[in-house]
Short mmCIF file of C-alpha atoms and ligand atoms in Angstrom, two decimals:
data_model
loop_
_atom_site.label_atom_id
_atom_site.label_comp_id
_atom_site.label_asym_id
_atom_site.label_seq_id
_atom_site.Cartn_x
_atom_site.Cartn_y
_atom_site.Cartn_z
CA MET X 1 62.87 112.40 105.17
CA LEU X 2 62.46 114.43 101.62
CA ILE X 3 64.69 113.82 99.36
CA LEU X 4 65.67 115.09 96.36
CA GLY X 5 66.34 113.17 93.02
CA ILE X 6 67.81 113.97 89.92
CA GLU X 7 67.67 112.16 86.84
CA THR X 8 69.70 113.28 84.03
CA SER X 9 71.72 109.19 82.05
CA CYS X 10 69.55 110.01 79.02
CA ASP X 11 67.77 112.39 76.91
CA GLU X 12 65.10 112.88 80.34
CA THR X 13 65.72 115.56 82.61
CA GLY X 14 64.14 114.07 85.79
CA VAL X 15 63.51 115.84 89.54
CA ALA X 16 61.69 114.17 92.11
CA LEU X 17 60.64 115.13 95.98
CA TYR X 18 59.98 112.08 97.87
CA ASP X 19 58.71 112.48 101.89
CA GLY X 20 59.28 108.90 103.78
CA LYS X 21 56.08 109.11 105.52
CA ARG X 22 53.92 111.35 103.09
CA GLY X 23 55.07 110.10 99.44
CA LEU X 24 55.72 111.65 95.94
CA LEU X 25 55.16 114.86 96.91
CA ALA X 26 55.74 116.17 93.46
CA HIS X 27 57.25 115.45 89.78
CA SER X 28 58.99 116.91 87.41
CA LEU X 29 59.82 115.94 83.58
CA TYR X 30 61.63 117.33 79.84
CA SER X 31 61.59 115.21 76.91
CA GLN X 32 63.91 116.40 74.91
CA ALA X 33 62.58 113.34 72.48
CA HIS X 34 62.27 116.22 69.92
CA VAL X 35 65.76 117.95 70.24
CA HIS X 36 67.35 114.40 69.13
CA ALA X 37 64.36 113.43 66.67
CA GLU X 38 66.18 114.96 64.29
CA TYR X 39 69.31 113.26 64.59
CA GLY X 40 67.52 109.77 64.85
CA GLY X 41 69.23 108.97 68.34
CA VAL X 42 70.25 111.27 70.67
CA VAL X 43 72.86 112.90 69.79
CA PRO X 44 75.30 112.70 73.98
CA GLU X 45 76.53 116.70 73.70
CA ILE X 46 73.53 118.09 72.84
CA ALA X 47 71.77 115.98 75.07
CA SER X 48 73.65 117.04 78.42
CA ARG X 49 73.86 120.98 77.26
CA ASP X 50 70.31 120.46 77.16
CA HIS X 51 69.78 118.82 81.20
CA VAL X 52 71.85 121.97 82.63
CA ARG X 53 69.83 124.24 80.84
CA LYS X 54 65.87 122.42 81.85
CA LEU X 55 67.62 120.78 84.99
CA ILE X 56 67.05 124.26 87.64
CA PRO X 57 63.75 125.18 86.61
CA LEU X 58 63.03 122.55 86.77
CA LEU X 59 64.09 121.41 90.17
CA GLU X 60 61.96 125.05 90.46
CA GLU X 61 59.16 123.96 89.17
CA CYS X 62 59.01 120.69 91.32
CA LEU X 63 59.83 122.26 94.57
CA ASN X 64 56.84 125.10 94.19
CA LYS X 65 54.45 121.73 93.08
CA ALA X 66 55.16 120.59 96.01
CA GLY X 67 55.11 124.16 98.66
CA CYS X 68 58.58 123.19 99.56
CA GLY X 69 61.80 125.18 99.90
CA ARG X 70 65.24 123.80 98.67
CA ASN X 71 65.76 123.55 102.64
CA ASP X 72 63.09 121.18 102.96
CA ILE X 73 65.22 118.78 101.33
CA ASP X 74 65.97 116.65 104.47
CA ALA X 75 69.18 114.65 101.73
CA VAL X 76 69.61 113.94 97.83
CA ALA X 77 69.44 111.39 95.65
CA TYR X 78 70.63 111.98 91.31
CA THR X 79 71.86 109.17 88.87
CA SER X 80 75.55 108.16 89.00
CA GLY X 81 74.80 105.75 85.53
CA PRO X 82 75.17 103.50 84.08
CA GLY X 83 73.96 106.14 81.37
CA LEU X 84 75.74 108.62 78.96
CA VAL X 85 79.00 109.80 80.40
CA GLY X 86 78.55 113.67 79.76
CA ALA X 87 74.85 114.14 80.95
CA LEU X 88 74.89 111.67 84.30
CA LEU X 89 77.73 114.12 84.61
CA VAL X 90 75.59 116.95 84.87
CA GLY X 91 72.85 115.48 87.52
CA ALA X 92 75.74 113.84 89.69
CA SER X 93 77.86 116.89 89.94
CA THR X 94 74.18 119.77 90.32
CA GLY X 95 72.86 117.27 92.89
CA ARG X 96 76.76 117.24 95.16
CA ALA X 97 76.73 120.46 94.99
CA MET X 98 73.44 121.42 96.19
CA ALA X 99 73.71 118.10 99.36
CA ALA X 100 77.03 120.31 100.36
CA ALA X 101 75.37 123.61 99.88
CA LEU X 102 71.99 122.67 102.51
CA GLY X 103 75.01 120.48 104.27
CA VAL X 104 72.59 117.44 102.99
CA PRO X 105 73.77 113.53 101.94
CA ALA X 106 73.82 112.68 98.81
CA ILE X 107 73.28 109.28 98.01
CA ALA X 108 74.49 107.96 93.41
CA VAL X 109 72.04 106.09 92.90
CA HIS X 110 72.45 103.04 89.54
CA HIS X 111 69.57 103.96 87.25
CA MET X 112 68.27 100.39 86.82
CA GLU X 113 67.60 100.52 90.31
CA GLY X 114 64.97 103.08 89.79
CA HIS X 115 64.38 101.41 87.32
CA LEU X 116 63.79 97.75 88.87
CA LEU X 117 61.83 100.06 93.02
CA ALA X 118 59.02 102.69 90.16
CA PRO X 119 57.12 100.01 90.83
CA MET X 120 56.31 100.74 94.30
CA LEU X 121 55.35 104.22 93.80
CA GLU X 122 52.67 102.87 93.45
CA ALA X 123 49.60 101.84 95.55
CA ASN X 124 49.30 97.99 95.56
CA PRO X 125 53.04 97.77 95.47
CA PRO X 126 54.67 94.43 94.71
CA ALA X 127 55.27 91.70 97.68
CA PHE X 128 58.85 90.62 97.90
CA PRO X 129 60.39 88.37 96.73
CA PHE X 130 59.86 88.53 93.13
CA VAL X 131 61.31 88.14 89.47
CA ALA X 132 61.89 91.64 87.27
CA LEU X 133 61.85 91.67 84.19
CA LEU X 134 64.27 95.20 83.55
CA VAL X 135 63.60 96.72 79.63
CA SER X 136 64.54 99.73 79.30
CA GLY X 137 66.84 101.22 75.73
CA GLY X 138 70.29 100.21 77.43
CA HIS X 139 69.13 96.67 79.19
CA SER X 140 67.09 93.98 78.50
CA MET X 141 67.18 91.13 81.69
CA LEU X 142 65.43 89.26 84.08
CA VAL X 143 66.89 89.99 88.09
CA GLU X 144 65.48 87.67 91.55
CA VAL X 145 64.78 89.93 93.74
CA ALA X 146 64.89 89.21 97.88
CA GLU X 147 64.74 92.06 99.56
CA ILE X 148 65.57 96.01 98.06
CA GLY X 149 69.12 95.89 97.48
CA SER X 150 69.39 91.89 96.60
CA TYR X 151 70.22 91.19 93.16
CA ARG X 152 70.34 88.77 90.72
CA VAL X 153 70.77 88.64 86.97
CA LEU X 154 69.44 85.52 85.74
CA GLY X 155 68.97 86.42 82.65
CA GLU X 156 70.69 88.86 80.28
CA THR X 157 70.44 90.32 76.17
CA LEU X 158 73.52 88.66 74.14
CA ASP X 159 73.14 91.43 72.07
CA ASP X 160 70.43 94.62 71.70
CA ALA X 161 68.62 95.53 73.85
CA ALA X 162 64.86 95.27 73.77
CA GLY X 163 64.38 99.24 73.87
CA GLU X 164 67.29 98.81 71.82
CA ALA X 165 65.63 96.97 69.17
CA PHE X 166 62.23 98.84 69.15
CA ASP X 167 64.58 102.19 67.87
CA LYS X 168 66.33 100.44 65.50
CA THR X 169 63.53 98.78 63.93
CA ALA X 170 61.56 102.22 63.43
CA LYS X 171 64.08 103.92 61.83
CA LEU X 172 64.04 100.60 58.84
CA LEU X 173 60.85 101.47 58.76
CA GLY X 174 61.48 105.41 58.69
CA LEU X 175 59.04 105.77 61.82
CA GLY X 176 61.44 108.39 63.53
CA TYR X 177 62.63 108.52 67.19
CA PRO X 178 61.84 107.33 69.95
CA GLY X 179 61.05 104.94 68.19
CA GLY X 180 59.32 102.16 71.09
CA PRO X 181 56.44 103.93 70.84
CA ALA X 182 56.22 104.56 67.30
CA VAL X 183 56.91 100.95 66.62
CA ALA X 184 53.25 100.49 68.81
CA LYS X 185 51.66 103.22 66.91
CA ALA X 186 52.24 101.38 63.79
CA ALA X 187 52.11 98.52 65.13
CA GLU X 188 48.09 99.33 65.94
CA LYS X 189 46.71 99.16 61.54
CA GLY X 190 48.99 95.84 61.27
CA ASP X 191 48.17 91.82 60.89
CA PRO X 192 50.65 90.50 63.50
CA ASP X 193 50.36 87.47 61.24
CA LYS X 194 50.91 88.79 58.48
CA TYR X 195 54.80 87.92 58.18
CA ARG X 196 56.43 85.48 59.71
CA PHE X 197 59.27 87.16 62.70
CA PRO X 198 61.20 83.99 64.13
CA ARG X 199 60.66 84.20 68.47
CA PRO X 200 64.54 84.45 68.62
CA MET X 201 66.14 82.05 71.36
CA THR X 202 63.03 80.09 72.89
CA ASP X 203 63.90 76.83 71.04
CA ARG X 204 67.07 76.68 74.21
CA PRO X 205 66.96 76.95 77.40
CA GLY X 206 67.77 79.75 78.89
CA LEU X 207 67.23 83.87 80.16
CA GLU X 208 69.54 85.11 77.64
CA PHE X 209 67.38 87.64 75.41
CA SER X 210 68.65 88.42 71.18
CA PHE X 211 67.59 90.68 69.13
CA SER X 212 69.57 91.22 66.94
CA GLY X 213 68.31 88.37 64.74
CA LEU X 214 64.92 89.94 64.92
CA LYS X 215 66.63 92.90 63.86
CA THR X 216 67.83 91.54 60.89
CA HIS X 217 64.75 89.09 59.04
CA THR X 218 63.08 92.90 59.96
CA ARG X 219 65.77 94.99 57.28
CA ASN X 220 65.13 91.34 55.11
CA LEU X 221 61.33 91.75 54.87
CA PHE X 222 60.78 95.10 55.32
CA GLN X 223 63.72 94.66 51.80
CA LYS X 224 61.14 91.83 50.34
CA HIS X 225 58.06 93.57 50.93
CA GLN X 226 57.84 97.08 51.50
CA ASN X 227 55.78 98.53 48.24
CA GLU X 228 53.28 96.31 49.82
CA PRO X 229 50.72 98.18 50.70
CA ASN X 230 50.30 98.29 55.10
CA ALA X 231 54.20 96.85 55.36
CA VAL X 232 54.77 99.02 58.08
CA GLU X 233 52.17 98.44 59.74
CA ASP X 234 52.14 94.73 58.88
CA ILE X 235 55.98 94.55 60.17
CA ALA X 236 56.16 96.93 63.12
CA ALA X 237 52.77 94.58 64.36
CA GLY X 238 54.97 90.95 63.68
CA PHE X 239 57.69 92.61 65.29
CA GLN X 240 55.78 93.98 68.62
CA LYS X 241 54.35 90.36 68.48
CA ALA X 242 57.80 88.80 68.11
CA VAL X 243 59.32 90.47 70.70
CA VAL X 244 56.59 90.17 73.45
CA GLU X 245 56.07 86.38 72.56
CA THR X 246 59.12 85.79 72.89
CA MET X 247 59.63 88.07 76.66
CA VAL X 248 56.14 86.42 77.94
CA ILE X 249 57.85 82.87 77.46
CA LYS X 250 60.97 84.16 78.90
CA CYS X 251 59.55 85.27 82.30
CA ARG X 252 57.81 82.30 82.74
CA ARG X 253 60.82 80.43 83.28
CA ALA X 254 62.15 82.61 85.16
CA MET X 255 58.62 82.32 87.49
CA LYS X 256 59.03 78.57 86.56
CA GLN X 257 62.70 77.93 88.29
CA THR X 258 62.28 81.48 90.66
CA ARG X 259 59.26 79.63 91.99
CA CYS X 260 58.51 83.30 92.13
CA GLU X 261 54.62 84.27 92.45
CA GLN X 262 54.76 87.72 91.93
CA LEU X 263 56.16 89.92 88.40
CA VAL X 264 57.68 93.66 88.07
CA ILE X 265 57.38 94.66 85.52
CA ALA X 266 60.37 98.34 84.57
CA GLY X 267 61.95 100.04 81.84
CA GLY X 268 61.16 102.07 79.14
CA VAL X 269 59.14 99.47 76.78
CA GLY X 270 57.67 98.03 79.66
CA ALA X 271 55.95 101.41 78.66
CA ASN X 272 54.63 99.05 76.43
CA ARG X 273 50.65 98.17 76.34
CA MET X 274 50.47 95.07 74.32
CA LEU X 275 54.03 93.95 76.34
CA ARG X 276 51.83 94.71 79.38
CA LYS X 277 48.15 92.99 78.64
CA SER X 278 50.33 89.95 77.40
CA LEU X 279 51.97 89.42 81.20
CA SER X 280 49.00 89.80 83.12
CA GLU X 281 47.43 87.64 80.75
CA ALA X 282 50.53 85.18 81.29
CA GLY X 283 49.22 86.64 85.38
CA ARG X 284 46.51 84.75 85.22
CA LYS X 285 46.58 81.96 83.66
CA PHE X 286 49.49 80.67 85.04
CA GLY X 287 48.41 82.01 88.59
CA TRP X 288 51.46 84.97 89.51
CA ARG X 289 50.76 88.93 90.61
CA VAL X 290 51.93 91.52 87.94
CA SER X 291 53.26 94.28 89.16
CA TYR X 292 54.22 97.35 87.03
CA PRO X 293 54.40 101.03 87.31
CA ARG X 294 52.28 103.71 85.37
CA ILE X 295 53.34 104.84 82.28
CA GLU X 296 55.37 107.87 82.78
CA PHE X 297 56.79 106.29 85.84
CA CYS X 298 58.48 102.91 82.84
CA THR X 299 60.40 105.73 80.55
CA ASP X 300 63.35 107.59 82.93
CA ASN X 301 62.24 109.54 85.84
CA GLY X 302 63.34 111.45 88.81
CA ALA X 303 60.33 109.72 91.30
CA MET X 304 62.29 106.42 91.48
CA ILE X 305 65.51 107.84 91.93
CA ALA X 306 63.85 109.98 94.83
CA LEU X 307 62.30 106.48 95.61
CA ALA X 308 66.00 104.88 95.40
CA GLY X 309 68.00 107.34 97.13
CA TYR X 310 65.38 106.78 99.96
CA TYR X 311 65.58 103.08 100.44
CA ARG X 312 69.25 103.16 100.43
CA LEU X 313 69.98 106.14 103.05
CA GLN X 314 67.80 104.71 105.29
CA ALA X 315 69.85 101.54 104.92
CA GLY X 316 72.78 104.22 106.03
CA GLN X 317 74.59 104.87 103.07
CA THR X 318 75.48 108.06 101.78
CA GLU X 319 78.20 108.85 100.01
CA PRO X 320 81.74 110.84 99.93
CA GLU X 321 81.78 114.25 98.92
CA ILE X 322 83.06 113.81 95.12
CA ILE X 323 81.07 113.46 91.65
CA ARG X 324 80.08 110.32 90.95
CA ALA X 325 79.33 109.28 87.74
CA ARG X 326 80.32 105.32 86.07
CA PRO X 327 78.75 105.20 82.21
CA ARG X 328 79.04 101.45 82.88
CA TRP X 329 78.37 100.32 85.87
CA PRO X 330 76.82 96.74 85.95
CA VAL X 331 74.26 94.99 88.42
CA ARG X 332 75.94 92.68 89.45
CA GLU X 333 78.43 94.88 91.42
CA LEU X 334 75.32 96.76 93.57
CA ALA X 335 76.54 97.02 97.11
CA SER X 336 73.84 95.28 98.77
CA LEU X 337 71.03 96.80 101.74
CA ALA X 338 73.14 94.92 105.42
O1 KG4 U 1 64.05 103.67 80.44
P1 KG4 U 1 63.87 104.13 79.28
O2 KG4 U 1 63.23 105.45 78.81
O3 KG4 U 1 65.74 104.67 79.06
C1 KG4 U 1 66.58 104.15 78.79
O4 KG4 U 1 66.86 103.38 80.69
O5 KG4 U 1 67.02 103.11 78.55
O6 KG4 U 1 64.14 103.45 78.23
C2 KG4 U 1 63.90 104.24 76.43
C3 KG4 U 1 63.89 103.21 75.20
C4 KG4 U 1 63.29 103.62 74.85
O7 KG4 U 1 64.03 102.52 73.72
C5 KG4 U 1 61.83 102.75 74.59
O8 KG4 U 1 61.84 103.17 72.57
C6 KG4 U 1 61.12 102.64 74.75
O9 KG4 U 1 62.57 102.75 75.77
N1 KG4 U 1 60.02 102.18 75.43
C7 KG4 U 1 58.92 101.93 74.55
C8 KG4 U 1 58.34 102.12 74.51
N2 KG4 U 1 57.97 102.97 75.62
C9 KG4 U 1 59.67 103.53 75.64
N3 KG4 U 1 59.13 100.81 73.78
C10 KG4 U 1 58.69 99.94 73.34
N4 KG4 U 1 56.77 100.46 73.55
C11 KG4 U 1 56.18 101.07 73.88
N5 KG4 U 1 55.19 101.81 73.68
ZN1 ZN U 2 66.36 104.23 81.74
#
């Protein structure tokens, strides 16, 4: 079964072709980041228009790379939500229309299920059950995954998502957009222990996250010390270390609580090298296996959507012939596969 995956929930246009037997055949990605950079963040209307401009050329490119034609496609999986409504509508209407024209089924995929299953695209996929640390621009959560489609949210953020905290910190420090990679780069030249940062929500039990206090702390520190040499780099390094250490503590708690032996890191913040390194070290120390997708499949992409769609279609799920965009779609409302 050859699945076309389409991702347009935010500022990346992603297309992929996944074959049930042969695995990922090809994927193509276009990032709009440079378009939004001058505004300091994603401008929804510009994002929608840019998806319209890029989606079909990317699809042609991806088919060429895979050596396939449109008629080889057996089903279309598109990101239905959560995300920006206008951006989602571009992928949803294109995907649904293509499926109708080709006479094949379409499936509306949950963006976070895509992130969560992305490590399954790798050669040595994680084993079930596992705990997933899902950290992106819009979400931060720990999820217990018994099997595909069976998700129990163990804890989530009470305010900002981890990626959002990186983006806001980058803006404050004048590092531009997108913030995560910019903060990580500046942090390489900084001393993470120069200033003191809190480890939010670690002094009490529970698996919730909160990043707004850390954000305020960072702003106050910057206002006070901005004229000191290397302040930007030192604050970036201290902030990154605080976020990473907080996540390691929460992951350790979640692993203990669930008695799982497999941890999965997914979502855009999963591209952070310090986070990957620190969780791998914790895994070695405490005896868990740690899996993550390759860096390019941590951030938004079409491959994870094709894969999640494949599993749902395999389980016999399809969609009625309507265009479904769900800007808000809690993980808790995801249907099980059975
Ligand atoms: O998963 P994603 O591409 O989109 C959403 O679903 O939100 O995640 C994007 C987020 C952004 O907030 C970005 O700043 C963050 O992931 N990010 C990073 C890194 N690369 C991307 N955060 C920290 N370190 C990185 N290297
Ligand atoms: Zn995402």
